[in-house]
Amino acid sequence: MKFLAITLIVHRPDPLTGEQKPTHDRFREVLDSALLAEELGFDGFGVGERHEWPFLSSSPPVVLSHIAALTRRIRLFTAVTTLSLLDPVRAHEDYATLDHLSGGRLELIIGKGNGTAQRELFRVTPEDQWERNAESYEVFRQLWRQDKVTASTRFRPALKDAEVWPRPYQHPVRVWHGSATSKESVDLAARYGDPLFSANVTHPIEPYAELIRHYRERWDHYGHDPARIAVGAGTAGVYVARTTQEAIAAYRPVFESTMALQRSMGLEPVFPTLEDFVARSSALIGSPQQVLDKVHRYHEQFGHTVLHLHAEAGGLTQRQRRASLELFQAEVAPQLRRSIPDPPFPWGPVLPEPVPADL
């Protein structure tokens, strides 16, 4: 199993002190989180994309390019690239550039995105966002693979023998499809034989397990090799401590702050208490053994081989956050790496097969 640390770069007051850090300092924290993730042995670091309050993650290619310059090994993920809002030509230019600057460490997770405010900002309607996402991905996919592209499009000017530069480093970049609630994104992933990444953060396990089962059914429908299927899954939160009591006590301010934020945004919390959140959500809060047991329970339903954790403190102290991630990497990750297989592809740059010398 592989492990990612991800951030949406939430920018809101600290739930304990009420302090609102300057934007510059908040970005510095993200860079520090990426460096810590590489130091602790995480396999990837992801930056989300949101275009509304309280997020600062409107430009993941810029943030990931800076992280690429500071790191050497860790793979760099988008979580997710909101292709329903973007011009696929511009997205290709940004990410092909990042692909070169990172030495082929880029992986994309794409999706339509969430949030009414960002949809209104880009004049995207709920009715057309899925079609925009599919069209943008199809164009993006062609641009990454072909030197010249001709495409009839509804949501941007048509392309006629279009050449887009730079040509990418990876041939092709690996694209995961982020899925939270919709069969449209699941079907798009299965159609192209791409891996799926289940959000798995807002609800109990059942709706996510149903979507993953649907993905596997559509994968078979499109005639792909079952051995090549790959699924990733998110987690709603993480805090690993020596005892359950210590973990719950430390995480309570984080949970209460998150509930307050959801209510301020007009959202009704799915898990009304911390105890319910620990029991029924995907959050990994507890002792190392409890966390191991929960990941295995979810794996029985999902068959996932990649897991993402929250990269940042989010209300924990920096010391608590580091101690939790260190304990996860020392006592949880090694056992999961042994008991759950890796994805069915190399964890590195996707490059063309070398041509034999005698051909």
mmCIF file of C-alpha atoms in Angstrom:
data_model
loop_
_atom_site.group_PDB
_atom_site.id
_atom_site.type_symbol
_atom_site.label_atom_id
_atom_site.label_comp_id
_atom_site.label_asym_id
_atom_site.label_seq_id
_atom_site.Cartn_x
_atom_site.Cartn_y
_atom_site.Cartn_z
ATOM 1 C CA MET A 1 0.000 0.000 0.000
ATOM 2 C CA LYS A 2 1.089 3.569 -0.778
ATOM 3 C CA PHE A 3 0.390 6.655 1.324
ATOM 4 C CA LEU A 4 -0.268 10.270 0.378
ATOM 5 C CA ALA A 5 -0.448 13.343 2.561
ATOM 6 C CA ILE A 6 -2.775 15.998 1.137
ATOM 7 C CA THR A 7 -3.898 19.540 1.853
ATOM 8 C CA LEU A 8 -6.686 21.797 0.595
ATOM 9 C CA ILE A 9 -4.852 24.785 2.165
ATOM 10 C CA VAL A 10 -7.720 25.776 4.419
ATOM 11 C CA HIS A 11 -7.206 29.308 5.775
ATOM 12 C CA ARG A 12 -9.246 30.002 8.893
ATOM 13 C CA PRO A 13 -8.572 30.939 12.507
ATOM 14 C CA ASP A 14 -6.858 28.413 14.739
ATOM 15 C CA PRO A 15 -9.651 26.596 16.638
ATOM 16 C CA LEU A 16 -7.787 26.892 19.965
ATOM 17 C CA THR A 17 -6.235 30.365 19.820
ATOM 18 C CA GLY A 18 -8.531 32.118 17.357
ATOM 19 C CA GLU A 19 -5.442 33.415 15.544
ATOM 20 C CA GLN A 20 -5.690 33.944 11.787
ATOM 21 C CA LYS A 21 -2.256 33.513 10.270
ATOM 22 C CA PRO A 22 -1.152 35.755 7.387
ATOM 23 C CA THR A 23 -1.532 34.191 3.947
ATOM 24 C CA HIS A 24 2.245 34.141 3.464
ATOM 25 C CA ASP A 25 2.707 32.143 6.682
ATOM 26 C CA ARG A 26 -0.060 29.750 5.709
ATOM 27 C CA PHE A 27 1.697 28.913 2.440
ATOM 28 C CA ARG A 28 4.945 28.432 4.365
ATOM 29 C CA GLU A 29 3.155 25.833 6.516
ATOM 30 C CA VAL A 30 2.142 23.930 3.383
ATOM 31 C CA LEU A 31 5.743 23.810 2.195
ATOM 32 C CA ASP A 32 6.853 22.606 5.623
ATOM 33 C CA SER A 33 4.174 19.893 5.514
ATOM 34 C CA ALA A 34 5.459 18.664 2.168
ATOM 35 C CA LEU A 35 9.019 18.528 3.476
ATOM 36 C CA LEU A 36 7.839 16.624 6.551
ATOM 37 C CA ALA A 37 5.914 14.153 4.395
ATOM 38 C CA GLU A 38 9.041 13.394 2.381
ATOM 39 C CA GLU A 39 11.157 13.170 5.530
ATOM 40 C CA LEU A 40 8.756 10.671 7.139
ATOM 41 C CA GLY A 41 8.579 8.449 4.057
ATOM 42 C CA PHE A 42 5.196 9.257 2.545
ATOM 43 C CA ASP A 43 4.904 8.212 -1.085
ATOM 44 C CA GLY A 44 3.077 11.307 -2.327
ATOM 45 C CA PHE A 45 1.965 14.836 -1.419
ATOM 46 C CA GLY A 46 -1.242 16.302 -2.801
ATOM 47 C CA VAL A 47 -2.576 19.842 -3.127
ATOM 48 C CA GLY A 48 -6.266 20.397 -3.780
ATOM 49 C CA GLU A 49 -7.934 22.984 -5.984
ATOM 50 C CA ARG A 50 -10.687 25.232 -4.638
ATOM 51 C CA HIS A 51 -11.704 28.710 -5.757
ATOM 52 C CA GLU A 52 -13.677 29.919 -2.741
ATOM 53 C CA TRP A 53 -13.418 30.772 0.942
ATOM 54 C CA PRO A 54 -11.830 29.468 3.170
ATOM 55 C CA PHE A 55 -9.297 27.884 0.791
ATOM 56 C CA LEU A 56 -6.010 29.186 -0.632
ATOM 57 C CA SER A 57 -5.603 26.296 -3.066
ATOM 58 C CA SER A 58 -6.644 28.124 -6.244
ATOM 59 C CA SER A 59 -3.303 27.458 -8.007
ATOM 60 C CA PRO A 60 -2.012 23.929 -7.333
ATOM 61 C CA PRO A 61 0.517 23.905 -10.218
ATOM 62 C CA VAL A 62 2.291 26.905 -8.689
ATOM 63 C CA VAL A 63 2.343 25.407 -5.190
ATOM 64 C CA LEU A 64 3.440 21.992 -6.451
ATOM 65 C CA SER A 65 6.190 23.540 -8.563
ATOM 66 C CA HIS A 66 7.644 25.145 -5.441
ATOM 67 C CA ILE A 67 7.355 21.844 -3.588
ATOM 68 C CA ALA A 68 9.079 20.118 -6.513
ATOM 69 C CA ALA A 69 12.059 22.435 -6.064
ATOM 70 C CA LEU A 70 12.295 21.615 -2.347
ATOM 71 C CA THR A 71 11.898 17.831 -2.550
ATOM 72 C CA ARG A 72 13.580 14.995 -4.429
ATOM 73 C CA ARG A 73 11.616 11.764 -4.079
ATOM 74 C CA ILE A 74 7.975 12.246 -3.195
ATOM 75 C CA ARG A 75 5.372 12.137 -5.980
ATOM 76 C CA LEU A 76 3.253 15.244 -6.452
ATOM 77 C CA PHE A 77 -0.533 14.930 -6.730
ATOM 78 C CA THR A 78 -3.393 17.279 -7.482
ATOM 79 C CA ALA A 79 -6.368 16.596 -5.258
ATOM 80 C CA VAL A 80 -8.303 17.357 -7.363
ATOM 81 C CA THR A 81 -7.733 19.290 -10.581
ATOM 82 C CA THR A 82 -11.169 20.764 -11.320
ATOM 83 C CA LEU A 83 -11.272 20.267 -15.072
ATOM 84 C CA SER A 84 -14.921 21.334 -15.250
ATOM 85 C CA LEU A 85 -13.738 24.889 -14.448
ATOM 86 C CA LEU A 86 -10.546 24.975 -16.525
ATOM 87 C CA ASP A 87 -9.569 25.403 -20.147
ATOM 88 C CA PRO A 88 -7.889 22.054 -20.942
ATOM 89 C CA VAL A 89 -5.281 23.743 -23.132
ATOM 90 C CA ARG A 90 -4.154 26.011 -20.306
ATOM 91 C CA ALA A 91 -4.288 23.121 -17.836
ATOM 92 C CA HIS A 92 -2.055 21.069 -20.129
ATOM 93 C CA GLU A 93 0.478 23.899 -20.412
ATOM 94 C CA ASP A 94 0.644 24.346 -16.629
ATOM 95 C CA TYR A 95 0.931 20.668 -15.792
ATOM 96 C CA ALA A 96 3.291 19.733 -18.619
ATOM 97 C CA THR A 97 5.608 22.458 -17.315
ATOM 98 C CA LEU A 98 5.317 21.118 -13.766
ATOM 99 C CA ASP A 99 5.926 17.605 -15.084
ATOM 100 C CA HIS A 100 9.327 18.700 -16.425
ATOM 101 C CA LEU A 101 10.270 20.771 -13.380
ATOM 102 C CA SER A 102 9.540 17.821 -11.073
ATOM 103 C CA GLY A 103 11.364 15.253 -13.185
ATOM 104 C CA GLY A 104 8.202 13.286 -13.916
ATOM 105 C CA ARG A 105 6.887 13.172 -10.344
ATOM 106 C CA LEU A 106 3.470 14.570 -11.252
ATOM 107 C CA GLU A 107 0.233 12.587 -10.923
ATOM 108 C CA LEU A 108 -3.190 14.119 -11.475
ATOM 109 C CA ILE A 109 -6.431 13.433 -9.678
ATOM 110 C CA ILE A 110 -9.174 15.115 -11.691
ATOM 111 C CA GLY A 111 -12.801 15.879 -10.925
ATOM 112 C CA LYS A 112 -15.621 18.320 -11.445
ATOM 113 C CA GLY A 113 -14.985 20.020 -8.078
ATOM 114 C CA ASN A 114 -17.351 21.025 -5.288
ATOM 115 C CA GLY A 115 -18.787 24.306 -4.117
ATOM 116 C CA THR A 116 -21.441 26.691 -5.390
ATOM 117 C CA ALA A 117 -19.273 29.825 -5.120
ATOM 118 C CA GLN A 118 -16.499 28.552 -7.373
ATOM 119 C CA ARG A 119 -19.018 27.228 -9.876
ATOM 120 C CA GLU A 120 -20.633 30.663 -10.060
ATOM 121 C CA LEU A 121 -17.224 32.332 -10.325
ATOM 122 C CA PHE A 122 -16.504 30.390 -13.514
ATOM 123 C CA ARG A 123 -20.099 30.524 -14.815
ATOM 124 C CA VAL A 124 -20.515 26.761 -14.718
ATOM 125 C CA THR A 125 -23.987 25.382 -14.083
ATOM 126 C CA PRO A 126 -24.877 22.244 -12.121
ATOM 127 C CA GLU A 127 -26.435 20.892 -15.321
ATOM 128 C CA ASP A 128 -23.307 21.120 -17.478
ATOM 129 C CA GLN A 129 -20.458 20.537 -15.023
ATOM 130 C CA TRP A 130 -20.229 16.794 -15.710
ATOM 131 C CA GLU A 131 -20.167 17.360 -19.469
ATOM 132 C CA ARG A 132 -17.542 20.066 -19.030
ATOM 133 C CA ASN A 133 -15.431 17.716 -16.933
ATOM 134 C CA ALA A 134 -15.654 14.918 -19.517
ATOM 135 C CA GLU A 135 -14.953 17.199 -22.482
ATOM 136 C CA SER A 136 -12.017 18.897 -20.786
ATOM 137 C CA TYR A 137 -10.502 15.559 -19.851
ATOM 138 C CA GLU A 138 -10.885 14.157 -23.351
ATOM 139 C CA VAL A 139 -9.150 17.211 -24.839
ATOM 140 C CA PHE A 140 -6.477 17.236 -22.114
ATOM 141 C CA ARG A 141 -5.837 13.548 -22.702
ATOM 142 C CA GLN A 142 -5.368 14.045 -26.445
ATOM 143 C CA LEU A 143 -3.078 17.045 -25.938
ATOM 144 C CA TRP A 144 -0.846 15.010 -23.617
ATOM 145 C CA ARG A 145 -0.533 12.161 -26.113
ATOM 146 C CA GLN A 146 -0.536 13.831 -29.535
ATOM 147 C CA ASP A 147 1.673 16.483 -31.130
ATOM 148 C CA LYS A 148 -1.289 17.959 -33.016
ATOM 149 C CA VAL A 149 -4.903 17.854 -31.891
ATOM 150 C CA THR A 150 -8.142 18.515 -33.730
ATOM 151 C CA ALA A 151 -11.258 18.543 -31.555
ATOM 152 C CA SER A 152 -14.823 19.810 -31.848
ATOM 153 C CA THR A 153 -15.781 21.219 -28.465
ATOM 154 C CA ARG A 154 -18.833 22.782 -26.813
ATOM 155 C CA PHE A 155 -17.243 24.647 -23.927
ATOM 156 C CA ARG A 156 -14.158 26.193 -25.519
ATOM 157 C CA PRO A 157 -13.132 27.138 -29.095
ATOM 158 C CA ALA A 158 -12.614 24.121 -31.343
ATOM 159 C CA LEU A 159 -9.058 22.949 -32.020
ATOM 160 C CA LYS A 160 -7.633 22.480 -35.512
ATOM 161 C CA ASP A 161 -4.185 20.850 -35.708
ATOM 162 C CA ALA A 162 -3.374 22.572 -32.426
ATOM 163 C CA GLU A 163 0.176 22.305 -31.077
ATOM 164 C CA VAL A 164 0.627 22.938 -27.365
ATOM 165 C CA TRP A 165 3.960 23.463 -25.637
ATOM 166 C CA PRO A 166 5.883 22.234 -23.782
ATOM 167 C CA ARG A 167 5.461 18.624 -24.717
ATOM 168 C CA PRO A 168 5.252 16.697 -21.439
ATOM 169 C CA TYR A 169 7.969 14.691 -19.715
ATOM 170 C CA GLN A 170 5.825 11.651 -18.883
ATOM 171 C CA HIS A 171 4.263 9.679 -21.732
ATOM 172 C CA PRO A 172 1.553 9.866 -20.529
ATOM 173 C CA VAL A 173 0.985 11.321 -17.083
ATOM 174 C CA ARG A 174 -1.073 9.060 -14.832
ATOM 175 C CA VAL A 175 -4.561 10.452 -14.234
ATOM 176 C CA TRP A 176 -6.756 9.329 -11.340
ATOM 177 C CA HIS A 177 -10.441 10.238 -11.265
ATOM 178 C CA GLY A 178 -11.715 11.653 -8.006
ATOM 179 C CA SER A 179 -15.178 10.453 -7.059
ATOM 180 C CA ALA A 180 -17.395 11.408 -4.153
ATOM 181 C CA THR A 181 -21.012 10.899 -5.174
ATOM 182 C CA SER A 182 -21.409 10.477 -8.912
ATOM 183 C CA LYS A 183 -21.404 7.540 -11.275
ATOM 184 C CA GLU A 184 -20.430 9.904 -14.121
ATOM 185 C CA SER A 185 -16.867 10.289 -12.854
ATOM 186 C CA VAL A 186 -16.655 6.574 -12.094
ATOM 187 C CA ASP A 187 -17.764 5.670 -15.610
ATOM 188 C CA LEU A 188 -15.291 8.138 -17.155
ATOM 189 C CA ALA A 189 -12.440 6.504 -15.236
ATOM 190 C CA ALA A 190 -13.499 2.996 -16.222
ATOM 191 C CA ARG A 191 -13.995 3.962 -19.877
ATOM 192 C CA TYR A 192 -10.380 5.067 -20.238
ATOM 193 C CA GLY A 193 -8.912 2.389 -17.976
ATOM 194 C CA ASP A 194 -7.770 4.993 -15.436
ATOM 195 C CA PRO A 195 -7.429 4.521 -11.666
ATOM 196 C CA LEU A 196 -10.123 5.789 -9.298
ATOM 197 C CA PHE A 197 -9.674 7.813 -6.105
ATOM 198 C CA SER A 198 -12.646 7.749 -3.756
ATOM 199 C CA ALA A 199 -13.051 10.891 -1.646
ATOM 200 C CA ASN A 200 -14.356 8.794 1.262
ATOM 201 C CA VAL A 201 -14.434 11.743 3.675
ATOM 202 C CA THR A 202 -18.002 13.003 4.165
ATOM 203 C CA HIS A 203 -20.268 9.976 4.619
ATOM 204 C CA PRO A 204 -20.186 6.478 6.115
ATOM 205 C CA ILE A 205 -18.658 3.731 4.030
ATOM 206 C CA GLU A 206 -21.722 2.494 2.119
ATOM 207 C CA PRO A 207 -22.109 5.076 -0.696
ATOM 208 C CA TYR A 208 -18.378 5.009 -1.448
ATOM 209 C CA ALA A 209 -18.318 1.211 -1.515
ATOM 210 C CA GLU A 210 -21.280 1.240 -3.912
ATOM 211 C CA LEU A 211 -19.470 3.616 -6.300
ATOM 212 C CA ILE A 212 -16.319 1.491 -6.236
ATOM 213 C CA ARG A 213 -18.362 -1.626 -6.999
ATOM 214 C CA HIS A 214 -19.907 0.247 -9.920
ATOM 215 C CA TYR A 215 -16.416 1.235 -11.110
ATOM 216 C CA ARG A 216 -15.334 -2.394 -11.120
ATOM 217 C CA GLU A 217 -18.459 -3.376 -13.044
ATOM 218 C CA ARG A 218 -17.874 -0.664 -15.654
ATOM 219 C CA TRP A 219 -14.188 -1.617 -15.855
ATOM 220 C CA ASP A 220 -15.258 -5.123 -16.834
ATOM 221 C CA HIS A 221 -17.868 -3.717 -19.242
ATOM 222 C CA TYR A 222 -15.190 -1.797 -21.128
ATOM 223 C CA GLY A 223 -13.038 -4.909 -21.409
ATOM 224 C CA HIS A 224 -10.037 -3.909 -19.287
ATOM 225 C CA ASP A 225 -7.745 -6.376 -17.544
ATOM 226 C CA PRO A 226 -9.044 -6.844 -13.958
ATOM 227 C CA ALA A 227 -5.460 -7.170 -12.718
ATOM 228 C CA ARG A 228 -4.775 -3.547 -13.780
ATOM 229 C CA ILE A 229 -7.481 -1.943 -11.666
ATOM 230 C CA ALA A 230 -6.338 0.545 -9.013
ATOM 231 C CA VAL A 231 -8.343 2.333 -6.316
ATOM 232 C CA GLY A 232 -7.292 4.973 -3.823
ATOM 233 C CA ALA A 233 -9.307 6.202 -0.845
ATOM 234 C CA GLY A 234 -9.289 9.233 1.407
ATOM 235 C CA THR A 235 -9.696 9.587 5.139
ATOM 236 C CA ALA A 236 -11.810 12.101 7.033
ATOM 237 C CA GLY A 237 -9.101 12.839 9.584
ATOM 238 C CA VAL A 238 -6.119 11.327 11.341
ATOM 239 C CA TYR A 239 -4.669 11.295 14.813
ATOM 240 C CA VAL A 240 -2.698 8.282 15.995
ATOM 241 C CA ALA A 241 -1.733 8.102 19.668
ATOM 242 C CA ARG A 242 -0.662 5.423 22.101
ATOM 243 C CA THR A 243 -4.182 5.125 23.542
ATOM 244 C CA THR A 244 -7.697 5.749 22.288
ATOM 245 C CA GLN A 245 -8.363 8.170 25.128
ATOM 246 C CA GLU A 246 -5.339 10.293 24.260
ATOM 247 C CA ALA A 247 -6.259 10.373 20.561
ATOM 248 C CA ILE A 248 -9.868 11.416 21.171
ATOM 249 C CA ALA A 249 -8.915 14.093 23.693
ATOM 250 C CA ALA A 250 -6.374 15.618 21.322
ATOM 251 C CA TYR A 251 -8.690 15.505 18.313
ATOM 252 C CA ARG A 252 -11.795 16.953 19.982
ATOM 253 C CA PRO A 253 -10.915 20.633 19.279
ATOM 254 C CA VAL A 254 -10.264 19.765 15.623
ATOM 255 C CA PHE A 255 -13.643 18.082 15.310
ATOM 256 C CA GLU A 256 -15.516 20.903 17.043
ATOM 257 C CA SER A 257 -13.833 23.481 14.808
ATOM 258 C CA THR A 258 -14.756 21.505 11.702
ATOM 259 C CA MET A 259 -18.377 21.262 12.830
ATOM 260 C CA ALA A 260 -18.477 25.018 13.384
ATOM 261 C CA LEU A 261 -17.063 25.638 9.907
ATOM 262 C CA GLN A 262 -19.589 23.317 8.272
ATOM 263 C CA ARG A 263 -22.479 25.044 10.026
ATOM 264 C CA SER A 264 -21.146 28.475 9.006
ATOM 265 C CA MET A 265 -21.265 27.263 5.404
ATOM 266 C CA GLY A 266 -24.854 26.086 5.800
ATOM 267 C CA LEU A 267 -23.956 22.394 5.927
ATOM 268 C CA GLU A 268 -25.551 19.926 8.304
ATOM 269 C CA PRO A 269 -22.870 17.654 9.831
ATOM 270 C CA VAL A 270 -23.224 13.992 8.940
ATOM 271 C CA PHE A 271 -21.559 12.858 12.183
ATOM 272 C CA PRO A 272 -22.966 14.989 15.025
ATOM 273 C CA THR A 273 -20.538 13.872 17.751
ATOM 274 C CA LEU A 274 -16.852 13.033 17.853
ATOM 275 C CA GLU A 275 -17.632 9.541 19.080
ATOM 276 C CA ASP A 276 -19.929 8.978 16.090
ATOM 277 C CA PHE A 277 -17.281 10.433 13.780
ATOM 278 C CA VAL A 278 -14.629 8.035 15.110
ATOM 279 C CA ALA A 279 -16.976 5.053 14.885
ATOM 280 C CA ARG A 280 -18.684 5.551 11.520
ATOM 281 C CA SER A 281 -16.496 7.814 9.381
ATOM 282 C CA SER A 282 -13.254 6.978 7.613
ATOM 283 C CA ALA A 283 -11.270 8.995 10.189
ATOM 284 C CA LEU A 284 -8.240 7.185 11.606
ATOM 285 C CA ILE A 285 -8.342 8.313 15.221
ATOM 286 C CA GLY A 286 -7.087 5.990 17.917
ATOM 287 C CA SER A 287 -4.249 3.653 18.767
ATOM 288 C CA PRO A 288 -2.066 2.074 16.067
ATOM 289 C CA GLN A 289 -3.993 -1.187 16.325
ATOM 290 C CA GLN A 290 -7.353 0.547 16.012
ATOM 291 C CA VAL A 291 -6.152 2.383 12.917
ATOM 292 C CA LEU A 292 -4.848 -0.833 11.372
ATOM 293 C CA ASP A 293 -8.150 -2.591 12.024
ATOM 294 C CA LYS A 294 -10.148 0.231 10.446
ATOM 295 C CA VAL A 295 -8.017 0.422 7.301
ATOM 296 C CA HIS A 296 -8.403 -3.321 6.856
ATOM 297 C CA ARG A 297 -12.198 -3.077 7.301
ATOM 298 C CA TYR A 298 -12.352 -0.442 4.588
ATOM 299 C CA HIS A 299 -10.001 -2.445 2.369
ATOM 300 C CA GLU A 300 -12.417 -5.385 2.516
ATOM 301 C CA GLN A 301 -15.057 -3.131 0.922
ATOM 302 C CA PHE A 302 -12.870 -1.020 -1.395
ATOM 303 C CA GLY A 303 -9.871 -3.153 -2.334
ATOM 304 C CA HIS A 304 -7.861 0.085 -2.345
ATOM 305 C CA THR A 305 -4.074 0.151 -2.551
ATOM 306 C CA VAL A 306 -3.467 3.884 -1.960
ATOM 307 C CA LEU A 307 -4.563 5.850 1.098
ATOM 308 C CA HIS A 308 -4.478 9.589 1.702
ATOM 309 C CA LEU A 309 -4.106 11.305 5.072
ATOM 310 C CA HIS A 310 -4.460 14.950 6.035
ATOM 311 C CA ALA A 311 -1.045 16.577 5.796
ATOM 312 C CA GLU A 312 -1.594 19.488 8.147
ATOM 313 C CA ALA A 313 -2.379 20.165 11.770
ATOM 314 C CA GLY A 314 -5.855 21.654 11.304
ATOM 315 C CA GLY A 315 -6.192 22.514 14.990
ATOM 316 C CA LEU A 316 -3.575 20.178 16.411
ATOM 317 C CA THR A 317 -0.337 21.660 17.601
ATOM 318 C CA GLN A 318 2.635 21.137 15.301
ATOM 319 C CA ARG A 319 4.117 18.830 17.905
ATOM 320 C CA GLN A 320 0.929 16.738 18.064
ATOM 321 C CA ARG A 321 0.660 16.555 14.295
ATOM 322 C CA ARG A 322 4.280 15.409 13.895
ATOM 323 C CA ALA A 323 4.001 12.842 16.685
ATOM 324 C CA SER A 324 0.856 11.400 15.102
ATOM 325 C CA LEU A 325 2.388 11.099 11.637
ATOM 326 C CA GLU A 326 5.602 9.639 13.049
ATOM 327 C CA LEU A 327 3.626 7.002 14.947
ATOM 328 C CA PHE A 328 1.591 6.215 11.830
ATOM 329 C CA GLN A 329 4.758 5.734 9.787
ATOM 330 C CA ALA A 330 6.500 3.720 12.498
ATOM 331 C CA GLU A 331 3.738 1.311 13.546
ATOM 332 C CA VAL A 332 0.859 1.483 11.066
ATOM 333 C CA ALA A 333 2.294 2.031 7.580
ATOM 334 C CA PRO A 334 4.851 -0.821 7.685
ATOM 335 C CA GLN A 335 2.175 -3.376 8.542
ATOM 336 C CA LEU A 336 -0.191 -2.060 5.870
ATOM 337 C CA ARG A 337 2.615 -2.121 3.298
ATOM 338 C CA ARG A 338 3.129 -5.805 4.085
ATOM 339 C CA SER A 339 -0.529 -6.842 4.201
ATOM 340 C CA ILE A 340 -2.061 -4.769 1.366
ATOM 341 C CA PRO A 341 -0.507 -4.799 -2.123
ATOM 342 C CA ASP A 342 0.754 -1.766 -4.003
ATOM 343 C CA PRO A 343 -1.039 -0.460 -7.097
ATOM 344 C CA PRO A 344 -0.443 -2.614 -10.205
ATOM 345 C CA PHE A 345 2.039 -0.205 -11.785
ATOM 346 C CA PRO A 346 5.480 1.182 -10.923
ATOM 347 C CA TRP A 347 5.470 4.099 -8.484
ATOM 348 C CA GLY A 348 7.473 6.467 -10.641
ATOM 349 C CA PRO A 349 7.529 8.393 -13.928
ATOM 350 C CA VAL A 350 5.381 6.954 -16.703
ATOM 351 C CA LEU A 351 7.778 6.744 -19.639
ATOM 352 C CA PRO A 352 7.673 4.968 -23.017
ATOM 353 C CA GLU A 353 8.938 1.432 -23.212
ATOM 354 C CA PRO A 354 12.500 1.428 -24.624
ATOM 355 C CA VAL A 355 12.787 0.209 -28.208
ATOM 356 C CA PRO A 356 14.986 -2.911 -28.491
ATOM 357 C CA ALA A 357 18.373 -2.182 -30.065
ATOM 358 C CA ASP A 358 17.932 -4.806 -32.803
ATOM 359 C CA LEU A 359 14.756 -3.173 -34.199
#
